[in-house]
GROMACS .gro file of C-alpha atoms in nm:
model
  370
    1UNK     CA    1  -4.724   6.723   7.063
    2UNK     CA    2  -4.777   6.390   7.250
    3UNK     CA    3  -5.093   6.377   7.459
    4UNK     CA    4  -5.015   6.347   7.829
    5UNK     CA    5  -5.237   6.035   7.848
    6UNK     CA    6  -5.024   5.866   7.594
    7UNK     CA    7  -4.708   5.963   7.789
    8UNK     CA    8  -4.860   5.819   8.100
    9UNK     CA    9  -4.971   5.504   7.926
   10UNK     CA   10  -4.619   5.446   7.786
   11UNK     CA   11  -4.481   5.485   8.142
   12UNK     CA   12  -4.725   5.231   8.278
   13UNK     CA   13  -4.723   4.988   7.984
   14UNK     CA   14  -4.557   4.715   8.184
   15UNK     CA   15  -4.855   4.719   8.421
   16UNK     CA   16  -5.098   4.680   8.145
   17UNK     CA   17  -4.895   4.400   7.985
   18UNK     CA   18  -4.903   4.218   8.323
   19UNK     CA   19  -5.281   4.255   8.335
   20UNK     CA   20  -5.311   4.128   7.973
   21UNK     CA   21  -5.122   3.811   8.056
   22UNK     CA   22  -5.311   3.750   8.380
   23UNK     CA   23  -5.653   3.826   8.224
   24UNK     CA   24  -5.570   3.587   7.932
   25UNK     CA   25  -5.472   3.309   8.168
   26UNK     CA   26  -5.786   3.367   8.384
   27UNK     CA   27  -6.026   3.366   8.078
   28UNK     CA   28  -5.855   3.053   7.936
   29UNK     CA   29  -5.884   2.875   8.270
   30UNK     CA   30  -6.260   2.964   8.304
   31UNK     CA   31  -6.346   2.834   7.954
   32UNK     CA   32  -6.146   2.517   7.991
   33UNK     CA   33  -6.291   2.444   8.331
   34UNK     CA   34  -6.646   2.491   8.190
   35UNK     CA   35  -6.569   2.242   7.914
   36UNK     CA   36  -6.641   2.496   7.635
   37UNK     CA   37  -6.466   2.435   7.305
   38UNK     CA   38  -6.350   2.757   7.136
   39UNK     CA   39  -6.123   2.830   6.836
   40UNK     CA   40  -5.873   3.044   7.019
   41UNK     CA   41  -5.824   3.291   7.303
   42UNK     CA   42  -5.577   3.578   7.267
   43UNK     CA   43  -5.468   3.886   7.461
   44UNK     CA   44  -5.410   4.234   7.321
   45UNK     CA   45  -5.239   4.545   7.450
   46UNK     CA   46  -5.338   4.869   7.284
   47UNK     CA   47  -5.039   5.035   7.093
   48UNK     CA   48  -4.951   5.386   7.203
   49UNK     CA   49  -5.005   5.516   6.848
   50UNK     CA   50  -5.358   5.362   6.851
   51UNK     CA   51  -5.435   5.533   7.171
   52UNK     CA   52  -5.301   5.870   7.036
   53UNK     CA   53  -5.534   5.816   6.731
   54UNK     CA   54  -5.831   5.748   6.948
   55UNK     CA   55  -5.773   6.056   7.161
   56UNK     CA   56  -5.742   6.276   6.853
   57UNK     CA   57  -6.065   6.141   6.705
   58UNK     CA   58  -6.253   6.200   7.031
   59UNK     CA   59  -6.108   6.510   7.194
   60UNK     CA   60  -6.212   6.582   7.552
   61UNK     CA   61  -6.386   6.251   7.597
   62UNK     CA   62  -6.105   6.079   7.802
   63UNK     CA   63  -5.963   6.261   8.108
   64UNK     CA   64  -5.784   5.969   8.262
   65UNK     CA   65  -5.651   5.635   8.140
   66UNK     CA   66  -5.925   5.469   8.341
   67UNK     CA   67  -6.173   5.636   8.097
   68UNK     CA   68  -6.021   5.436   7.807
   69UNK     CA   69  -6.182   5.088   7.848
   70UNK     CA   70  -5.999   4.897   7.579
   71UNK     CA   71  -5.631   4.941   7.664
   72UNK     CA   72  -5.623   4.572   7.756
   73UNK     CA   73  -5.843   4.319   7.574
   74UNK     CA   74  -5.898   3.950   7.577
   75UNK     CA   75  -6.051   3.806   7.253
   76UNK     CA   76  -6.243   3.480   7.246
   77UNK     CA   77  -6.312   3.341   6.901
   78UNK     CA   78  -6.577   3.066   6.906
   79UNK     CA   79  -6.666   2.818   6.639
   80UNK     CA   80  -7.034   2.903   6.623
   81UNK     CA   81  -7.244   3.205   6.697
   82UNK     CA   82  -7.446   3.006   6.957
   83UNK     CA   83  -7.113   2.958   7.149
   84UNK     CA   84  -7.085   3.330   7.179
   85UNK     CA   85  -7.393   3.326   7.412
   86UNK     CA   86  -7.245   3.041   7.616
   87UNK     CA   87  -6.917   3.219   7.676
   88UNK     CA   88  -7.105   3.542   7.745
   89UNK     CA   89  -7.304   3.368   8.024
   90UNK     CA   90  -6.986   3.224   8.167
   91UNK     CA   91  -6.817   3.569   8.184
   92UNK     CA   92  -7.121   3.732   8.336
   93UNK     CA   93  -7.127   3.465   8.611
   94UNK     CA   94  -6.762   3.524   8.705
   95UNK     CA   95  -6.711   3.900   8.651
   96UNK     CA   96  -6.855   4.230   8.754
   97UNK     CA   97  -6.958   4.380   8.428
   98UNK     CA   98  -6.947   4.753   8.347
   99UNK     CA   99  -7.283   4.756   8.157
  100UNK     CA  100  -7.243   5.122   8.075
  101UNK     CA  101  -6.953   5.037   7.847
  102UNK     CA  102  -7.049   4.679   7.752
  103UNK     CA  103  -7.262   4.593   7.448
  104UNK     CA  104  -7.387   4.311   7.238
  105UNK     CA  105  -7.316   4.470   6.909
  106UNK     CA  106  -7.517   4.219   6.711
  107UNK     CA  107  -7.833   4.349   6.878
  108UNK     CA  108  -7.771   4.706   6.785
  109UNK     CA  109  -7.820   4.681   6.409
  110UNK     CA  110  -8.132   4.735   6.195
  111UNK     CA  111  -8.270   4.435   5.995
  112UNK     CA  112  -8.051   4.544   5.698
  113UNK     CA  113  -7.767   4.594   5.945
  114UNK     CA  114  -7.418   4.704   5.854
  115UNK     CA  115  -7.166   4.506   6.048
  116UNK     CA  116  -7.150   4.174   6.207
  117UNK     CA  117  -6.975   4.209   6.543
  118UNK     CA  118  -7.038   4.010   6.854
  119UNK     CA  119  -7.025   4.087   7.222
  120UNK     CA  120  -6.790   4.334   7.399
  121UNK     CA  121  -6.766   4.339   7.778
  122UNK     CA  122  -6.581   4.575   7.998
  123UNK     CA  123  -6.512   4.386   8.321
  124UNK     CA  124  -6.370   4.485   8.659
  125UNK     CA  125  -6.043   4.313   8.725
  126UNK     CA  126  -6.142   4.016   8.951
  127UNK     CA  127  -5.936   3.914   9.253
  128UNK     CA  128  -5.818   3.598   9.076
  129UNK     CA  129  -5.650   3.815   8.823
  130UNK     CA  130  -5.509   4.063   9.073
  131UNK     CA  131  -5.319   3.791   9.250
  132UNK     CA  132  -5.118   3.733   8.935
  133UNK     CA  133  -4.991   4.084   8.931
  134UNK     CA  134  -4.871   4.141   9.288
  135UNK     CA  135  -4.564   4.345   9.169
  136UNK     CA  136  -4.782   4.601   8.993
  137UNK     CA  137  -4.852   4.921   9.181
  138UNK     CA  138  -5.161   5.118   9.088
  139UNK     CA  139  -5.290   4.837   8.864
  140UNK     CA  140  -5.551   4.907   8.597
  141UNK     CA  141  -5.913   4.854   8.721
  142UNK     CA  142  -6.076   4.697   8.414
  143UNK     CA  143  -6.018   4.536   8.082
  144UNK     CA  144  -6.229   4.440   7.780
  145UNK     CA  145  -6.337   4.094   7.666
  146UNK     CA  146  -6.443   4.050   7.306
  147UNK     CA  147  -6.638   3.740   7.202
  148UNK     CA  148  -6.704   3.657   6.839
  149UNK     CA  149  -6.761   3.357   6.620
  150UNK     CA  150  -6.505   3.282   6.355
  151UNK     CA  151  -6.729   3.434   6.087
  152UNK     CA  152  -6.803   3.740   6.297
  153UNK     CA  153  -6.438   3.785   6.344
  154UNK     CA  154  -6.361   3.745   5.969
  155UNK     CA  155  -6.621   4.014   5.901
  156UNK     CA  156  -6.486   4.253   6.157
  157UNK     CA  157  -6.118   4.206   6.046
  158UNK     CA  158  -6.203   4.262   5.672
  159UNK     CA  159  -6.426   4.549   5.748
  160UNK     CA  160  -6.146   4.711   5.956
  161UNK     CA  161  -5.890   4.662   5.682
  162UNK     CA  162  -6.114   4.820   5.425
  163UNK     CA  163  -6.132   5.127   5.655
  164UNK     CA  164  -6.514   5.126   5.695
  165UNK     CA  165  -6.589   5.227   6.054
  166UNK     CA  166  -6.960   5.286   6.015
  167UNK     CA  167  -7.248   5.292   5.767
  168UNK     CA  168  -7.175   5.645   5.649
  169UNK     CA  169  -6.819   5.553   5.552
  170UNK     CA  170  -6.933   5.308   5.291
  171UNK     CA  171  -6.997   5.442   4.943
  172UNK     CA  172  -7.355   5.393   4.837
  173UNK     CA  173  -7.241   5.193   4.542
  174UNK     CA  174  -7.105   4.921   4.766
  175UNK     CA  175  -7.348   4.933   5.062
  176UNK     CA  176  -7.580   4.682   4.895
  177UNK     CA  177  -7.294   4.428   4.863
  178UNK     CA  178  -7.201   4.476   5.232
  179UNK     CA  179  -7.560   4.400   5.333
  180UNK     CA  180  -7.567   4.091   5.110
  181UNK     CA  181  -7.232   3.972   5.251
  182UNK     CA  182  -7.343   4.030   5.612
  183UNK     CA  183  -7.659   3.818   5.536
  184UNK     CA  184  -7.449   3.543   5.374
  185UNK     CA  185  -7.219   3.524   5.679
  186UNK     CA  186  -7.515   3.511   5.916
  187UNK     CA  187  -7.677   3.226   5.712
  188UNK     CA  188  -7.344   3.045   5.703
  189UNK     CA  189  -7.314   3.074   6.081
  190UNK     CA  190  -7.666   2.930   6.120
  191UNK     CA  191  -7.588   2.648   5.882
  192UNK     CA  192  -7.269   2.555   6.071
  193UNK     CA  193  -7.471   2.551   6.392
  194UNK     CA  194  -7.726   2.324   6.229
  195UNK     CA  195  -7.454   2.090   6.108
  196UNK     CA  196  -7.307   2.080   6.462
  197UNK     CA  197  -7.648   1.986   6.605
  198UNK     CA  198  -7.698   1.716   6.343
  199UNK     CA  199  -7.354   1.571   6.416
  200UNK     CA  200  -7.419   1.563   6.793
  201UNK     CA  201  -7.768   1.410   6.741
  202UNK     CA  202  -7.615   1.145   6.516
  203UNK     CA  203  -7.353   1.059   6.773
  204UNK     CA  204  -7.611   1.044   7.050
  205UNK     CA  205  -7.850   0.810   6.865
  206UNK     CA  206  -7.568   0.595   6.712
  207UNK     CA  207  -7.547   0.320   6.982
  208UNK     CA  208  -7.923   0.256   6.977
  209UNK     CA  209  -7.937   0.258   6.592
  210UNK     CA  210  -7.647   0.011   6.578
  211UNK     CA  211  -7.824  -0.215   6.825
  212UNK     CA  212  -8.176  -0.201   6.668
  213UNK     CA  213  -8.128  -0.122   6.298
  214UNK     CA  214  -7.759  -0.171   6.200
  215UNK     CA  215  -7.837  -0.211   5.832
  216UNK     CA  216  -7.949   0.152   5.823
  217UNK     CA  217  -7.618   0.280   5.972
  218UNK     CA  218  -7.354   0.388   5.729
  219UNK     CA  219  -6.985   0.297   5.774
  220UNK     CA  220  -6.809   0.621   5.864
  221UNK     CA  221  -6.558   0.750   6.119
  222UNK     CA  222  -6.819   0.791   6.392
  223UNK     CA  223  -6.973   0.455   6.352
  224UNK     CA  224  -6.639   0.282   6.340
  225UNK     CA  225  -6.529   0.469   6.654
  226UNK     CA  226  -6.831   0.324   6.827
  227UNK     CA  227  -6.784  -0.025   6.685
  228UNK     CA  228  -6.425  -0.043   6.807
  229UNK     CA  229  -6.556  -0.032   7.164
  230UNK     CA  230  -6.831  -0.304   7.134
  231UNK     CA  231  -6.883  -0.663   7.029
  232UNK     CA  232  -6.812  -0.826   6.795
  233UNK     CA  233  -6.535  -0.585   6.679
  234UNK     CA  234  -6.380  -0.546   7.025
  235UNK     CA  235  -6.414  -0.925   7.091
  236UNK     CA  236  -6.238  -1.004   6.766
  237UNK     CA  237  -5.953  -0.761   6.844
  238UNK     CA  238  -5.914  -0.913   7.192
  239UNK     CA  239  -5.904  -1.268   7.033
  240UNK     CA  240  -5.631  -1.160   6.795
  241UNK     CA  241  -5.431  -1.005   7.081
  242UNK     CA  242  -5.463  -1.320   7.292
  243UNK     CA  243  -5.360  -1.540   7.001
  244UNK     CA  244  -5.047  -1.335   6.963
  245UNK     CA  245  -4.988  -1.306   7.338
  246UNK     CA  246  -4.983  -0.927   7.337
  247UNK     CA  247  -5.215  -0.662   7.492
  248UNK     CA  248  -5.488  -0.478   7.287
  249UNK     CA  249  -5.388  -0.112   7.292
  250UNK     CA  250  -5.729   0.030   7.370
  251UNK     CA  251  -5.591   0.371   7.454
  252UNK     CA  252  -5.372   0.407   7.152
  253UNK     CA  253  -5.381   0.777   7.045
  254UNK     CA  254  -5.473   0.792   6.676
  255UNK     CA  255  -5.777   1.009   6.605
  256UNK     CA  256  -5.742   0.937   6.230
  257UNK     CA  257  -5.764   0.557   6.260
  258UNK     CA  258  -6.145   0.535   6.253
  259UNK     CA  259  -6.149   0.730   5.922
  260UNK     CA  260  -5.872   0.506   5.776
  261UNK     CA  261  -6.063   0.194   5.877
  262UNK     CA  262  -6.382   0.340   5.721
  263UNK     CA  263  -6.191   0.403   5.398
  264UNK     CA  264  -6.054   0.053   5.365
  265UNK     CA  265  -6.389  -0.107   5.440
  266UNK     CA  266  -6.554   0.101   5.168
  267UNK     CA  267  -6.276  -0.009   4.934
  268UNK     CA  268  -6.372  -0.377   4.989
  269UNK     CA  269  -6.744  -0.288   4.943
  270UNK     CA  270  -6.853  -0.298   5.306
  271UNK     CA  271  -7.079   0.003   5.346
  272UNK     CA  272  -7.328  -0.069   5.624
  273UNK     CA  273  -7.271  -0.158   5.987
  274UNK     CA  274  -7.525  -0.444   5.961
  275UNK     CA  275  -7.336  -0.598   5.669
  276UNK     CA  276  -7.006  -0.567   5.853
  277UNK     CA  277  -7.129  -0.728   6.171
  278UNK     CA  278  -7.283  -1.014   5.976
  279UNK     CA  279  -6.956  -1.076   5.791
  280UNK     CA  280  -6.746  -1.062   6.111
  281UNK     CA  281  -6.977  -1.320   6.281
  282UNK     CA  282  -6.975  -1.552   5.982
  283UNK     CA  283  -6.603  -1.532   5.908
  284UNK     CA  284  -6.460  -1.488   6.261
  285UNK     CA  285  -6.254  -1.814   6.260
  286UNK     CA  286  -6.100  -1.734   5.922
  287UNK     CA  287  -6.022  -1.373   6.010
  288UNK     CA  288  -5.863  -1.484   6.343
  289UNK     CA  289  -5.653  -1.757   6.181
  290UNK     CA  290  -5.541  -1.520   5.901
  291UNK     CA  291  -5.438  -1.252   6.146
  292UNK     CA  292  -5.252  -1.498   6.370
  293UNK     CA  293  -5.049  -1.613   6.078
  294UNK     CA  294  -4.997  -1.278   5.902
  295UNK     CA  295  -4.895  -1.044   6.191
  296UNK     CA  296  -4.600  -1.249   6.317
  297UNK     CA  297  -4.458  -1.221   5.958
  298UNK     CA  298  -4.487  -0.843   5.971
  299UNK     CA  299  -4.366  -0.753   6.323
  300UNK     CA  300  -4.217  -0.426   6.204
  301UNK     CA  301  -4.569  -0.305   6.123
  302UNK     CA  302  -4.717  -0.343   6.470
  303UNK     CA  303  -4.483  -0.492   6.733
  304UNK     CA  304  -4.302  -0.159   6.808
  305UNK     CA  305  -4.631  -0.027   6.954
  306UNK     CA  306  -4.625  -0.306   7.216
  307UNK     CA  307  -4.945  -0.469   7.113
  308UNK     CA  308  -5.223  -0.472   6.855
  309UNK     CA  309  -5.425  -0.164   6.787
  310UNK     CA  310  -5.809  -0.146   6.792
  311UNK     CA  311  -5.954  -0.236   6.453
  312UNK     CA  312  -5.696  -0.512   6.379
  313UNK     CA  313  -5.972  -0.754   6.312
  314UNK     CA  314  -6.125  -0.513   6.060
  315UNK     CA  315  -5.792  -0.471   5.882
  316UNK     CA  316  -5.748  -0.844   5.841
  317UNK     CA  317  -6.105  -0.890   5.732
  318UNK     CA  318  -6.051  -0.629   5.460
  319UNK     CA  319  -5.722  -0.794   5.359
  320UNK     CA  320  -5.895  -1.126   5.326
  321UNK     CA  321  -6.166  -0.973   5.103
  322UNK     CA  322  -5.906  -0.797   4.893
  323UNK     CA  323  -5.709  -1.121   4.845
  324UNK     CA  324  -6.026  -1.310   4.747
  325UNK     CA  325  -6.143  -1.059   4.489
  326UNK     CA  326  -5.920  -1.029   4.179
  327UNK     CA  327  -6.050  -0.670   4.120
  328UNK     CA  328  -5.918  -0.558   4.451
  329UNK     CA  329  -5.556  -0.492   4.562
  330UNK     CA  330  -5.420  -0.542   4.915
  331UNK     CA  331  -5.181  -0.256   4.842
  332UNK     CA  332  -5.475  -0.015   4.854
  333UNK     CA  333  -5.548  -0.121   5.218
  334UNK     CA  334  -5.186  -0.079   5.319
  335UNK     CA  335  -5.187   0.267   5.165
  336UNK     CA  336  -5.511   0.352   5.344
  337UNK     CA  337  -5.356   0.250   5.673
  338UNK     CA  338  -5.060   0.480   5.606
  339UNK     CA  339  -4.803   0.200   5.667
  340UNK     CA  340  -4.552   0.325   5.413
  341UNK     CA  341  -4.197   0.346   5.533
  342UNK     CA  342  -4.215   0.050   5.774
  343UNK     CA  343  -4.146  -0.212   5.503
  344UNK     CA  344  -4.163  -0.168   5.130
  345UNK     CA  345  -4.522  -0.187   5.004
  346UNK     CA  346  -4.420  -0.478   4.778
  347UNK     CA  347  -4.285  -0.675   5.069
  348UNK     CA  348  -4.603  -0.627   5.266
  349UNK     CA  349  -4.830  -0.715   4.976
  350UNK     CA  350  -4.631  -1.033   4.898
  351UNK     CA  351  -4.648  -1.135   5.262
  352UNK     CA  352  -5.025  -1.084   5.268
  353UNK     CA  353  -5.078  -1.282   4.945
  354UNK     CA  354  -4.851  -1.567   5.063
  355UNK     CA  355  -5.034  -1.584   5.390
  356UNK     CA  356  -5.369  -1.592   5.217
  357UNK     CA  357  -5.258  -1.869   4.987
  358UNK     CA  358  -5.136  -2.074   5.287
  359UNK     CA  359  -5.456  -2.024   5.484
  360UNK     CA  360  -5.675  -2.105   5.178
  361UNK     CA  361  -5.484  -2.428   5.102
  362UNK     CA  362  -5.480  -2.546   5.462
  363UNK     CA  363  -5.825  -2.445   5.580
  364UNK     CA  364  -6.020  -2.464   5.263
  365UNK     CA  365  -6.138  -2.102   5.278
  366UNK     CA  366  -6.396  -2.027   5.014
  367UNK     CA  367  -6.207  -1.807   4.759
  368UNK     CA  368  -6.523  -1.609   4.740
  369UNK     CA  369  -6.484  -1.517   5.113
  370UNK     CA  370  -6.724  -1.234   5.203
   0.00000   0.00000   0.00000
């Protein structure tokens, strides 16, 4: 026999679906407006069979649908455990929380805790959400917001699939492994947070370190991203663009380009920012002349973009080094830049080598160019 609450829920399911969509949009807007980066945000509507199962497991506990606090849920999955607290504070500031039914489940466990959950809030439907469901009569009064880190979410999903609802459900033979796994996940969360802090600290101190101790700064995607915006790298790119009579595309959307440039510089044995800056200053005339001769011979490789891209000077510097060193191959640089399909690799390599020979003969470039 179907529980009357399930029947009522099925009849009102469209109302709850409308609330889910509006709550999801509202939560997403809050998080984006606050500038918080999260993995994803999803909305969930409880299935009637899940509600029926819940009512069977807890007979007499729920007299009305309003007593069931998780019919509608929004789930926020963060990258780090520390972000769970940031999202929690944001939600507390913009919602009326039903504290009787809300809980930080990570604070409920013993030191050898079973489970690795997160934060669950039951919130009163705010007016900003109500305005998105004007067609709904007798709208639900609350919904649930779950906040977990990726690793907390992984634990909860696997734990659920294994069918272990609580400590007592786990056979004693496997309890110890559950405790160990929970500890490993917690340690992994902490290590990811530490890596995130180190990365942000590195980015924050990078400009000053490049200015005061460039020899200690390694060539990587972050240091290249910074160098593309300052002298002498930016100045060289602007000079190449001026020589060709085209703009420098400073807003060209290619998040992978700093990593590609880093890869090709390592290939030609340029590993420190100090070493790179010194070479660019010493060899600027040769790099500029080489680029001004080479690029017009390869218009298919760059002209469709409408100008030259940031890092053009670095590319031509690396090509010069590759041409000057018999143990290096310009083809590796073309491959690193992912330029396949524009012209054949052989065509591009031959054009680079011909241009290098021309510049060497005319300008007397030292074949040991470095």
